[in-house]
Amino acid sequence: MIRKIKPEFIAPYLRDASNFSGGNAEEVVIPESSDELADFLKKETRPITIAGAGTGLTASRIPSGGIIVSLERLNKILDKGPGKVEVGPAVSLNELQKFLAPTEWFYPPNPTETWASLGGNLATNASGSRSYKYGVTRNYVDEVELLLVDGRKTSLKRGLRISEPLTFTDGSEINFPDIKYQSPVCKNAAGYFVQPDMDWLDLFIGSDGTLAIFTNIILRLAPRPDDFVSGVLFFKEEHSCWELIPKIKSMVNQNIDPCSLEYFDHNALERLKSKYTNIPDYSRAAMFFEQDVAKKCDYDGVLENWYEFLNAEEIILEDSWFAQGPKDVQMFQNFRHDAPVLINEENSRAGRVKLGTDMAVPDEYFLSMMELYRETLNDNDVDYIIFGHLGDNHLHINLLPEDSQGDKAQNIYDTLVDQILKWGGTVSAEHGVGKLKKDYFAKMVGPNGLKELSKVKRCLDPQNRLGVGNIL
Ligand SMILES: Cc1cc2nc3c(=O)[nH]c(=O)nc-3n(C[C@H](O)[C@H](O)[C@H](O)COP(=O)(O)OP(=O)(O)OC[C@H]3O[C@@H](n4cnc5c(N)ncnc54)[C@H](O)[C@@H]3O)c2cc1C
């Protein structure tokens, strides 16, 4: 086991992509195996924070004291037979994609940050542009090995319901507490996932490093589509873009069946112009779409369907981009990824902690949500960009206040949260609550919800030592 105690070696673990500063830890511990980690945990009494790859956006891996456990040495990838792969928690999405590239299988969730670790993806239940059709990380986890903070270990398979006890290798058992709380029904990554008679596995996925440590993961894969029809459409009016979404959704059983439907507002496009000079000047909004094509021979038919549909909707096609091959498909994915990257870089240059929303609402409030965003943001002079997942009614607003506008930006965020919660939405659909969205999460679930979720935490970590400061 490697142990780092010098401040300069600890410092890189005190950062993530949120720009949050002020974390501290006594040491970083890097186990070589899960058994070594289990032995260590059995003797340890200090608070523990798990480090993944540090791409998180909510400061959830940044501790205030105690020790950091980095699982960077648990990085093996093994083929587990058709449609299955076994990964150590430190394996990145990039490494997994490279491993699968020569095979006929692929891992559908594609959070755009491919340097993230799969352990981190499970802890945040990460999702991405293709989650609209394929679903979130949770849908692709079949089995995990996990450790509690006291060193107890279990191998947890899909199918073990919370109505049954969770059993550990030392023979001890834990029962799920009797609570009434249930997670919202829209896309959601805020707080613990709780649904009646769910699997234990689903509780741990998305628990923001607070309930257990993933030390091994078996993922379910899907057959790789032969191709993707993929394009970026530009709009003179924001409304034309927004109004297309319910229409696309209503076409799902009529050959228009996208896996990605992503948004860029005019401020995002202005930033992206620094890299993509062919964005038309008139663009007030853009939509990136992808539709998976199982068999190459169906490609032309699917493309034709999109042309017909878009023509009927009078969408300008002359300046739109349509992929001509896998390179373009990747280029459009990069285009999507560059929106948050450019903003995170802008925040870093300004020394600004990320003030980004991650809210989603049920389908029926999609257009009202877009109106709310436009009106609230236009009524204020705080700079912002909007991008994200139109298909899931899940947009990211990044507020970019000047030094003197901090309170104003916070007020805008508060106003938006209040309305989104009235519509039965969530304060985090993808990045998790971490340390930055705790107040909003408390608002979302109320005092009783917090009390009930604390019972869940207590039954797995009674001394509150794991991921202290996240969620609750
Ligand atoms: C440019 C950019 C784009 C992004 N796009 C997306 C996106 O499209 N979708 C999306 O969902 N997210 C996105 N993210 C956020 C981020 O990539 C995800 O939250 C990711 O899952 C974090 O993984 P990580 O390995 O970096 O975890 P870290 O940031 O290191 O940690 C995140 C949390 O996971 C816990 N954790 C890590 N490993 C384990 C483990 N083995 N066991 C238990 N807990 C663990 C940590 O304690 C912490 O609470 C983006 C980030 C950036 C910078």
Short mmCIF file of N, CA and C in Angstrom, two decimals, residues 97-261:
data_model
loop_
_atom_site.label_atom_id
_atom_site.label_comp_id
_atom_site.label_asym_id
_atom_site.label_seq_id
_atom_site.Cartn_x
_atom_site.Cartn_y
_atom_site.Cartn_z
N GLN A 97 -13.60 2.07 -23.49
CA GLN A 97 -13.98 2.19 -24.92
C GLN A 97 -12.89 1.61 -25.82
N LYS A 98 -11.62 1.85 -25.47
CA LYS A 98 -10.52 1.29 -26.28
C LYS A 98 -10.53 -0.23 -26.22
N PHE A 99 -10.78 -0.76 -25.01
CA PHE A 99 -10.80 -2.21 -24.82
C PHE A 99 -11.92 -2.84 -25.66
N LEU A 100 -13.05 -2.13 -25.74
CA LEU A 100 -14.20 -2.70 -26.45
C LEU A 100 -14.17 -2.44 -27.96
N ALA A 101 -13.32 -1.48 -28.38
CA ALA A 101 -13.34 -1.07 -29.80
C ALA A 101 -13.23 -2.23 -30.79
N PRO A 102 -12.34 -3.21 -30.56
CA PRO A 102 -12.25 -4.30 -31.55
C PRO A 102 -13.38 -5.33 -31.43
N THR A 103 -14.28 -5.17 -30.47
CA THR A 103 -15.32 -6.18 -30.26
C THR A 103 -16.65 -5.71 -30.86
N GLU A 104 -17.65 -6.58 -30.79
CA GLU A 104 -18.96 -6.17 -31.30
C GLU A 104 -19.85 -5.58 -30.20
N TRP A 105 -19.19 -5.27 -29.03
CA TRP A 105 -19.96 -4.77 -27.90
C TRP A 105 -19.59 -3.32 -27.61
N PHE A 106 -20.55 -2.60 -27.03
CA PHE A 106 -20.20 -1.26 -26.56
C PHE A 106 -20.93 -0.95 -25.25
N TYR A 107 -20.37 0.04 -24.55
CA TYR A 107 -20.92 0.44 -23.25
C TYR A 107 -21.75 1.70 -23.48
N PRO A 108 -23.09 1.59 -23.48
CA PRO A 108 -23.92 2.70 -23.94
C PRO A 108 -23.84 4.02 -23.15
N PRO A 109 -23.78 4.01 -21.80
CA PRO A 109 -23.77 5.34 -21.16
C PRO A 109 -22.52 6.09 -21.60
N ASN A 110 -22.66 7.28 -22.08
CA ASN A 110 -21.43 7.99 -22.46
C ASN A 110 -21.38 9.38 -21.88
N PRO A 111 -21.15 9.45 -20.55
CA PRO A 111 -20.90 10.78 -19.98
C PRO A 111 -19.77 11.40 -20.80
N THR A 112 -19.91 12.65 -21.15
CA THR A 112 -18.98 13.19 -22.14
C THR A 112 -17.54 13.25 -21.63
N GLU A 113 -17.34 13.23 -20.29
CA GLU A 113 -15.98 13.31 -19.77
C GLU A 113 -15.38 11.90 -19.69
N THR A 114 -14.63 11.51 -20.71
CA THR A 114 -14.20 10.11 -20.79
C THR A 114 -12.97 9.81 -19.92
N TRP A 115 -12.40 10.84 -19.26
CA TRP A 115 -11.31 10.55 -18.31
C TRP A 115 -11.87 10.15 -16.95
N ALA A 116 -13.17 10.25 -16.76
CA ALA A 116 -13.77 9.85 -15.48
C ALA A 116 -13.54 8.36 -15.26
N SER A 117 -13.45 7.95 -13.99
CA SER A 117 -13.29 6.53 -13.68
C SER A 117 -14.67 5.87 -13.60
N LEU A 118 -14.69 4.56 -13.80
CA LEU A 118 -15.99 3.87 -13.69
C LEU A 118 -16.47 3.84 -12.25
N GLY A 119 -15.53 3.79 -11.29
CA GLY A 119 -15.93 3.90 -9.88
C GLY A 119 -16.65 5.21 -9.65
N GLY A 120 -16.10 6.31 -10.18
CA GLY A 120 -16.73 7.63 -10.06
C GLY A 120 -18.07 7.66 -10.78
N ASN A 121 -18.12 7.02 -11.94
CA ASN A 121 -19.39 6.97 -12.71
C ASN A 121 -20.47 6.26 -11.92
N LEU A 122 -20.09 5.17 -11.24
CA LEU A 122 -21.10 4.46 -10.44
C LEU A 122 -21.52 5.33 -9.24
N ALA A 123 -20.52 5.96 -8.61
CA ALA A 123 -20.83 6.75 -7.41
C ALA A 123 -21.75 7.92 -7.74
N THR A 124 -21.66 8.44 -8.98
CA THR A 124 -22.52 9.58 -9.35
C THR A 124 -23.67 9.15 -10.27
N ASN A 125 -23.76 7.87 -10.55
CA ASN A 125 -24.74 7.37 -11.53
C ASN A 125 -24.70 8.24 -12.79
N ALA A 126 -23.51 8.36 -13.35
CA ALA A 126 -23.30 9.29 -14.46
C ALA A 126 -24.16 8.93 -15.67
N SER A 127 -24.48 9.97 -16.42
CA SER A 127 -25.24 9.77 -17.66
C SER A 127 -24.70 10.75 -18.68
N GLY A 128 -25.17 10.66 -19.89
CA GLY A 128 -24.61 11.56 -20.90
C GLY A 128 -25.56 11.77 -22.03
N SER A 129 -25.03 12.19 -23.16
CA SER A 129 -25.90 12.60 -24.26
C SER A 129 -26.78 11.44 -24.74
N ARG A 130 -26.25 10.23 -24.69
CA ARG A 130 -27.05 9.10 -25.21
C ARG A 130 -27.98 8.49 -24.17
N SER A 131 -27.97 9.04 -22.97
CA SER A 131 -28.83 8.47 -21.91
C SER A 131 -30.30 8.62 -22.23
N TYR A 132 -30.64 9.55 -23.12
CA TYR A 132 -32.04 9.75 -23.48
C TYR A 132 -32.64 8.42 -23.94
N LYS A 133 -31.88 7.66 -24.71
CA LYS A 133 -32.42 6.38 -25.18
C LYS A 133 -31.86 5.20 -24.36
N TYR A 134 -30.58 5.26 -24.05
CA TYR A 134 -29.94 4.08 -23.44
C TYR A 134 -30.05 4.02 -21.93
N GLY A 135 -30.40 5.16 -21.30
CA GLY A 135 -30.46 5.15 -19.85
C GLY A 135 -29.11 5.51 -19.23
N VAL A 136 -29.06 5.37 -17.90
CA VAL A 136 -27.94 5.89 -17.11
C VAL A 136 -27.02 4.74 -16.69
N THR A 137 -25.94 5.05 -16.01
CA THR A 137 -24.98 4.04 -15.58
C THR A 137 -25.67 2.87 -14.86
N ARG A 138 -26.61 3.24 -13.98
CA ARG A 138 -27.32 2.21 -13.18
C ARG A 138 -27.83 1.06 -14.03
N ASN A 139 -28.32 1.36 -15.22
CA ASN A 139 -28.93 0.33 -16.08
C ASN A 139 -27.91 -0.69 -16.58
N TYR A 140 -26.62 -0.41 -16.42
CA TYR A 140 -25.60 -1.28 -17.01
C TYR A 140 -24.70 -1.94 -15.97
N VAL A 141 -25.11 -1.88 -14.70
CA VAL A 141 -24.30 -2.50 -13.65
C VAL A 141 -24.98 -3.79 -13.22
N ASP A 142 -24.25 -4.91 -13.37
CA ASP A 142 -24.81 -6.21 -13.02
C ASP A 142 -24.38 -6.66 -11.64
N GLU A 143 -23.16 -6.30 -11.28
CA GLU A 143 -22.62 -6.82 -10.01
C GLU A 143 -21.48 -5.92 -9.56
N VAL A 144 -21.34 -5.76 -8.25
CA VAL A 144 -20.16 -5.04 -7.74
C VAL A 144 -19.61 -5.78 -6.53
N GLU A 145 -18.33 -5.60 -6.31
CA GLU A 145 -17.76 -5.94 -5.00
C GLU A 145 -17.65 -4.62 -4.28
N LEU A 146 -18.13 -4.58 -3.04
CA LEU A 146 -18.00 -3.32 -2.32
C LEU A 146 -17.55 -3.54 -0.89
N LEU A 147 -16.97 -2.48 -0.33
CA LEU A 147 -16.53 -2.49 1.07
C LEU A 147 -17.26 -1.39 1.81
N LEU A 148 -17.68 -1.71 3.04
CA LEU A 148 -18.18 -0.64 3.90
C LEU A 148 -16.96 0.05 4.52
N VAL A 149 -17.18 1.18 5.14
CA VAL A 149 -16.04 1.93 5.69
C VAL A 149 -15.38 1.18 6.86
N ASP A 150 -16.12 0.22 7.45
CA ASP A 150 -15.51 -0.57 8.54
C ASP A 150 -14.77 -1.80 7.99
N GLY A 151 -14.65 -1.93 6.68
CA GLY A 151 -13.86 -3.00 6.08
C GLY A 151 -14.66 -4.24 5.72
N ARG A 152 -15.96 -4.28 6.06
CA ARG A 152 -16.77 -5.44 5.67
C ARG A 152 -16.96 -5.46 4.16
N LYS A 153 -16.93 -6.69 3.61
CA LYS A 153 -16.95 -6.81 2.15
C LYS A 153 -18.17 -7.63 1.71
N THR A 154 -18.72 -7.29 0.55
CA THR A 154 -19.75 -8.16 -0.02
C THR A 154 -19.69 -8.09 -1.55
N SER A 155 -20.18 -9.14 -2.14
CA SER A 155 -20.31 -9.17 -3.59
C SER A 155 -21.80 -9.06 -3.87
N LEU A 156 -22.19 -7.98 -4.51
CA LEU A 156 -23.62 -7.65 -4.61
C LEU A 156 -24.09 -7.79 -6.04
N LYS A 157 -25.05 -8.73 -6.25
CA LYS A 157 -25.55 -8.97 -7.61
C LYS A 157 -26.90 -8.30 -7.80
N ARG A 158 -27.21 -7.97 -9.05
CA ARG A 158 -28.54 -7.49 -9.37
C ARG A 158 -29.57 -8.54 -8.94
N GLY A 159 -30.69 -8.09 -8.40
CA GLY A 159 -31.73 -9.05 -8.02
C GLY A 159 -31.88 -9.19 -6.51
N LEU A 160 -30.86 -8.78 -5.73
CA LEU A 160 -31.04 -8.85 -4.27
C LEU A 160 -31.84 -7.63 -3.83
N ARG A 161 -33.07 -7.89 -3.42
CA ARG A 161 -34.00 -6.80 -3.09
C ARG A 161 -33.76 -6.27 -1.67
N ILE A 162 -34.17 -5.01 -1.45
CA ILE A 162 -33.98 -4.42 -0.13
C ILE A 162 -34.90 -5.04 0.92
N SER A 163 -35.87 -5.85 0.46
CA SER A 163 -36.71 -6.55 1.44
C SER A 163 -35.92 -7.68 2.11
N GLU A 164 -34.76 -8.03 1.50
CA GLU A 164 -33.90 -9.08 2.10
C GLU A 164 -32.69 -8.42 2.72
N PRO A 165 -32.06 -9.11 3.72
CA PRO A 165 -30.88 -8.49 4.32
C PRO A 165 -29.68 -8.52 3.38
N LEU A 166 -28.79 -7.55 3.55
CA LEU A 166 -27.53 -7.51 2.81
C LEU A 166 -26.50 -8.25 3.67
N THR A 167 -25.90 -9.29 3.09
CA THR A 167 -25.01 -10.15 3.89
C THR A 167 -23.56 -9.92 3.50
N PHE A 168 -22.68 -9.93 4.48
CA PHE A 168 -21.25 -9.68 4.24
C PHE A 168 -20.45 -10.98 4.41
N THR A 169 -19.19 -10.96 3.92
CA THR A 169 -18.39 -12.19 3.94
C THR A 169 -18.12 -12.67 5.37
N ASP A 170 -18.19 -11.78 6.37
CA ASP A 170 -17.98 -12.22 7.77
C ASP A 170 -19.27 -12.76 8.38
N GLY A 171 -20.34 -12.85 7.58
CA GLY A 171 -21.60 -13.42 8.07
C GLY A 171 -22.54 -12.37 8.64
N SER A 172 -22.08 -11.13 8.80
CA SER A 172 -22.96 -10.11 9.38
C SER A 172 -24.00 -9.66 8.33
N GLU A 173 -25.05 -9.05 8.82
CA GLU A 173 -26.15 -8.64 7.93
C GLU A 173 -26.61 -7.22 8.24
N ILE A 174 -27.14 -6.55 7.21
CA ILE A 174 -27.75 -5.23 7.42
C ILE A 174 -29.13 -5.24 6.77
N ASN A 175 -30.10 -4.67 7.48
CA ASN A 175 -31.46 -4.58 6.91
C ASN A 175 -31.75 -3.15 6.48
N PHE A 176 -32.48 -3.02 5.39
CA PHE A 176 -32.84 -1.68 4.90
C PHE A 176 -33.84 -1.07 5.88
N PRO A 177 -33.64 0.21 6.26
CA PRO A 177 -34.55 0.81 7.25
C PRO A 177 -35.96 1.00 6.69
N ASP A 178 -36.90 1.09 7.60
CA ASP A 178 -38.29 1.28 7.21
C ASP A 178 -38.52 2.78 6.96
N ILE A 179 -38.51 3.18 5.69
CA ILE A 179 -38.72 4.61 5.38
C ILE A 179 -39.76 4.76 4.25
N LYS A 180 -40.32 5.96 4.16
CA LYS A 180 -41.36 6.19 3.16
C LYS A 180 -40.84 6.98 1.96
N TYR A 181 -39.67 7.59 2.10
CA TYR A 181 -39.11 8.43 1.05
C TYR A 181 -39.01 7.67 -0.27
N GLN A 182 -39.34 8.36 -1.38
CA GLN A 182 -39.11 7.79 -2.71
C GLN A 182 -38.48 8.84 -3.61
N SER A 183 -37.56 8.42 -4.47
CA SER A 183 -36.90 9.36 -5.39
C SER A 183 -37.89 9.87 -6.43
N PRO A 184 -37.64 11.09 -6.96
CA PRO A 184 -38.53 11.62 -8.01
C PRO A 184 -38.52 10.73 -9.25
N VAL A 185 -39.55 10.87 -10.08
CA VAL A 185 -39.67 9.98 -11.24
C VAL A 185 -38.94 10.49 -12.49
N CYS A 186 -38.56 11.78 -12.52
CA CYS A 186 -37.80 12.25 -13.70
C CYS A 186 -36.36 11.79 -13.56
N LYS A 187 -35.56 12.03 -14.62
CA LYS A 187 -34.14 11.70 -14.54
C LYS A 187 -33.57 12.37 -13.29
N ASN A 188 -32.85 11.63 -12.48
CA ASN A 188 -32.47 12.16 -11.17
C ASN A 188 -31.18 11.53 -10.66
N ALA A 189 -30.29 12.36 -10.14
CA ALA A 189 -29.07 11.83 -9.51
C ALA A 189 -28.86 12.47 -8.15
N ALA A 190 -29.92 13.03 -7.59
CA ALA A 190 -29.80 13.74 -6.32
C ALA A 190 -30.12 12.83 -5.16
N GLY A 191 -29.16 12.64 -4.28
CA GLY A 191 -29.38 11.86 -3.06
C GLY A 191 -29.49 10.38 -3.36
N TYR A 192 -29.88 9.63 -2.33
CA TYR A 192 -29.94 8.18 -2.52
C TYR A 192 -31.15 7.79 -3.36
N PHE A 193 -30.93 6.80 -4.22
CA PHE A 193 -32.03 6.27 -5.02
C PHE A 193 -32.85 5.35 -4.12
N VAL A 194 -34.12 5.65 -3.98
CA VAL A 194 -34.99 4.80 -3.16
C VAL A 194 -36.32 4.60 -3.89
N GLN A 195 -36.63 3.37 -4.18
CA GLN A 195 -37.93 3.00 -4.75
C GLN A 195 -38.38 1.73 -4.05
N PRO A 196 -39.71 1.50 -3.98
CA PRO A 196 -40.18 0.30 -3.28
C PRO A 196 -39.59 -0.97 -3.91
N ASP A 197 -39.17 -1.88 -3.08
CA ASP A 197 -38.71 -3.21 -3.51
C ASP A 197 -37.58 -3.17 -4.55
N MET A 198 -36.77 -2.15 -4.46
CA MET A 198 -35.66 -2.05 -5.44
C MET A 198 -34.51 -2.98 -5.05
N ASP A 199 -33.52 -3.05 -5.92
CA ASP A 199 -32.31 -3.82 -5.61
C ASP A 199 -31.39 -3.01 -4.69
N TRP A 200 -30.69 -3.71 -3.82
CA TRP A 200 -29.67 -3.06 -2.98
C TRP A 200 -28.65 -2.34 -3.86
N LEU A 201 -28.31 -2.98 -4.98
CA LEU A 201 -27.32 -2.43 -5.89
C LEU A 201 -27.67 -0.99 -6.28
N ASP A 202 -28.95 -0.75 -6.51
CA ASP A 202 -29.38 0.57 -6.97
C ASP A 202 -29.24 1.64 -5.90
N LEU A 203 -29.24 1.22 -4.64
CA LEU A 203 -29.01 2.19 -3.56
C LEU A 203 -27.57 2.70 -3.61
N PHE A 204 -26.63 1.79 -3.81
CA PHE A 204 -25.22 2.18 -3.77
C PHE A 204 -24.82 3.00 -4.99
N ILE A 205 -25.44 2.67 -6.15
CA ILE A 205 -25.13 3.44 -7.36
C ILE A 205 -25.74 4.84 -7.20
N GLY A 206 -24.89 5.85 -7.34
CA GLY A 206 -25.39 7.22 -7.17
C GLY A 206 -25.33 7.71 -5.73
N SER A 207 -24.59 7.01 -4.86
CA SER A 207 -24.58 7.42 -3.45
C SER A 207 -23.41 8.36 -3.14
N ASP A 208 -22.77 8.89 -4.17
CA ASP A 208 -21.81 10.00 -4.02
C ASP A 208 -20.66 9.70 -3.05
N GLY A 209 -20.21 8.45 -3.04
CA GLY A 209 -19.08 8.09 -2.19
C GLY A 209 -19.39 8.11 -0.71
N THR A 210 -20.66 7.95 -0.33
CA THR A 210 -21.01 8.07 1.10
C THR A 210 -21.47 6.77 1.76
N LEU A 211 -21.79 5.74 0.97
CA LEU A 211 -22.33 4.53 1.59
C LEU A 211 -21.35 3.37 1.53
N ALA A 212 -20.56 3.27 0.46
CA ALA A 212 -19.66 2.13 0.31
C ALA A 212 -18.60 2.46 -0.74
N ILE A 213 -17.61 1.59 -0.82
CA ILE A 213 -16.50 1.79 -1.77
C ILE A 213 -16.58 0.67 -2.81
N PHE A 214 -16.71 1.03 -4.08
CA PHE A 214 -16.73 0.02 -5.14
C PHE A 214 -15.30 -0.42 -5.41
N THR A 215 -15.04 -1.72 -5.30
CA THR A 215 -13.67 -2.19 -5.57
C THR A 215 -13.60 -3.09 -6.81
N ASN A 216 -14.72 -3.49 -7.32
CA ASN A 216 -14.76 -4.27 -8.56
C ASN A 216 -16.17 -4.15 -9.15
N ILE A 217 -16.24 -4.15 -10.49
CA ILE A 217 -17.54 -3.87 -11.13
C ILE A 217 -17.73 -4.79 -12.34
N ILE A 218 -18.90 -5.40 -12.46
CA ILE A 218 -19.22 -6.14 -13.69
C ILE A 218 -20.32 -5.37 -14.43
N LEU A 219 -19.98 -4.99 -15.66
CA LEU A 219 -20.89 -4.18 -16.47
C LEU A 219 -21.54 -5.00 -17.56
N ARG A 220 -22.77 -4.65 -17.86
CA ARG A 220 -23.51 -5.25 -18.96
C ARG A 220 -23.30 -4.37 -20.19
N LEU A 221 -23.06 -4.98 -21.33
CA LEU A 221 -22.81 -4.23 -22.55
C LEU A 221 -23.98 -4.39 -23.51
N ALA A 222 -23.97 -3.65 -24.59
CA ALA A 222 -25.01 -3.80 -25.62
C ALA A 222 -24.32 -4.07 -26.96
N PRO A 223 -25.02 -4.72 -27.89
CA PRO A 223 -24.43 -4.92 -29.21
C PRO A 223 -24.11 -3.56 -29.84
N ARG A 224 -22.93 -3.46 -30.42
CA ARG A 224 -22.50 -2.17 -31.00
C ARG A 224 -23.31 -1.87 -32.27
N PRO A 225 -23.96 -0.69 -32.34
CA PRO A 225 -24.64 -0.35 -33.59
C PRO A 225 -23.60 -0.22 -34.70
N ASP A 226 -23.99 -0.53 -35.93
CA ASP A 226 -23.04 -0.41 -37.05
C ASP A 226 -22.66 1.04 -37.30
N ASP A 227 -23.61 1.95 -37.02
CA ASP A 227 -23.33 3.35 -37.34
C ASP A 227 -24.26 4.28 -36.55
N PHE A 228 -24.01 5.57 -36.69
CA PHE A 228 -24.90 6.58 -36.12
C PHE A 228 -25.21 7.62 -37.19
N VAL A 229 -26.50 7.92 -37.40
CA VAL A 229 -26.85 9.10 -38.18
C VAL A 229 -26.74 10.26 -37.19
N SER A 230 -25.99 11.27 -37.57
CA SER A 230 -25.65 12.28 -36.59
C SER A 230 -25.60 13.65 -37.25
N GLY A 231 -26.11 14.67 -36.59
CA GLY A 231 -26.10 16.00 -37.20
C GLY A 231 -26.19 17.11 -36.18
N VAL A 232 -25.87 18.31 -36.62
CA VAL A 232 -26.04 19.51 -35.79
C VAL A 232 -26.89 20.49 -36.60
N LEU A 233 -28.03 20.89 -36.02
CA LEU A 233 -28.95 21.81 -36.71
C LEU A 233 -28.85 23.18 -36.06
N PHE A 234 -28.89 24.22 -36.88
CA PHE A 234 -28.81 25.58 -36.34
C PHE A 234 -30.15 26.30 -36.55
N PHE A 235 -30.53 27.11 -35.58
CA PHE A 235 -31.86 27.75 -35.60
C PHE A 235 -31.72 29.27 -35.45
N LYS A 236 -32.59 29.99 -36.21
CA LYS A 236 -32.61 31.46 -36.08
C LYS A 236 -33.36 31.88 -34.82
N GLU A 237 -34.30 31.01 -34.38
CA GLU A 237 -35.10 31.31 -33.19
C GLU A 237 -34.96 30.18 -32.20
N GLU A 238 -34.79 30.51 -30.92
CA GLU A 238 -34.68 29.45 -29.91
C GLU A 238 -35.93 28.57 -29.90
N HIS A 239 -37.10 29.28 -30.02
CA HIS A 239 -38.38 28.57 -29.94
C HIS A 239 -38.48 27.43 -30.95
N SER A 240 -37.97 27.69 -32.17
CA SER A 240 -38.10 26.66 -33.21
C SER A 240 -37.37 25.40 -32.76
N CYS A 241 -36.27 25.58 -32.08
CA CYS A 241 -35.52 24.42 -31.60
C CYS A 241 -36.31 23.71 -30.48
N TRP A 242 -36.77 24.50 -29.50
CA TRP A 242 -37.47 23.88 -28.36
C TRP A 242 -38.72 23.12 -28.83
N GLU A 243 -39.46 23.77 -29.75
CA GLU A 243 -40.74 23.17 -30.15
C GLU A 243 -40.57 21.90 -30.96
N LEU A 244 -39.37 21.72 -31.49
CA LEU A 244 -39.11 20.50 -32.25
C LEU A 244 -39.03 19.26 -31.32
N ILE A 245 -38.68 19.50 -30.09
CA ILE A 245 -38.40 18.36 -29.19
C ILE A 245 -39.64 17.49 -28.94
N PRO A 246 -40.78 18.09 -28.49
CA PRO A 246 -41.95 17.23 -28.30
C PRO A 246 -42.35 16.52 -29.60
N LYS A 247 -42.12 17.18 -30.75
CA LYS A 247 -42.48 16.54 -32.03
C LYS A 247 -41.57 15.33 -32.28
N ILE A 248 -40.29 15.50 -32.03
CA ILE A 248 -39.37 14.36 -32.22
C ILE A 248 -39.77 13.22 -31.29
N LYS A 249 -40.08 13.58 -30.05
CA LYS A 249 -40.44 12.53 -29.08
C LYS A 249 -41.69 11.78 -29.53
N SER A 250 -42.61 12.51 -30.18
CA SER A 250 -43.85 11.84 -30.59
C SER A 250 -43.63 10.94 -31.81
N MET A 251 -42.46 11.04 -32.43
CA MET A 251 -42.17 10.25 -33.65
C MET A 251 -41.47 8.93 -33.34
N VAL A 252 -41.20 8.68 -32.05
CA VAL A 252 -40.29 7.59 -31.71
C VAL A 252 -40.64 6.25 -32.36
N ASN A 253 -41.92 5.97 -32.50
CA ASN A 253 -42.24 4.68 -33.13
C ASN A 253 -42.43 4.79 -34.63
N GLN A 254 -42.04 5.94 -35.18
CA GLN A 254 -42.20 6.13 -36.64
C GLN A 254 -40.85 6.44 -37.29
N ASN A 255 -39.85 5.68 -36.94
CA ASN A 255 -38.53 5.75 -37.58
C ASN A 255 -37.62 6.88 -37.13
N ILE A 256 -38.16 7.89 -36.46
CA ILE A 256 -37.28 8.91 -35.88
C ILE A 256 -37.11 8.50 -34.42
N ASP A 257 -35.94 8.02 -34.08
CA ASP A 257 -35.76 7.42 -32.75
C ASP A 257 -34.35 7.74 -32.24
N PRO A 258 -34.09 9.02 -31.93
CA PRO A 258 -32.72 9.41 -31.59
C PRO A 258 -32.25 8.87 -30.25
N CYS A 259 -30.93 8.74 -30.11
CA CYS A 259 -30.38 8.42 -28.78
C CYS A 259 -29.84 9.68 -28.12
N SER A 260 -29.50 10.70 -28.91
CA SER A 260 -29.04 11.97 -28.32
C SER A 260 -29.86 13.12 -28.88
N LEU A 261 -30.21 14.05 -28.00
CA LEU A 261 -30.87 15.31 -28.41
C LEU A 261 -30.29 16.39 -27.51
#
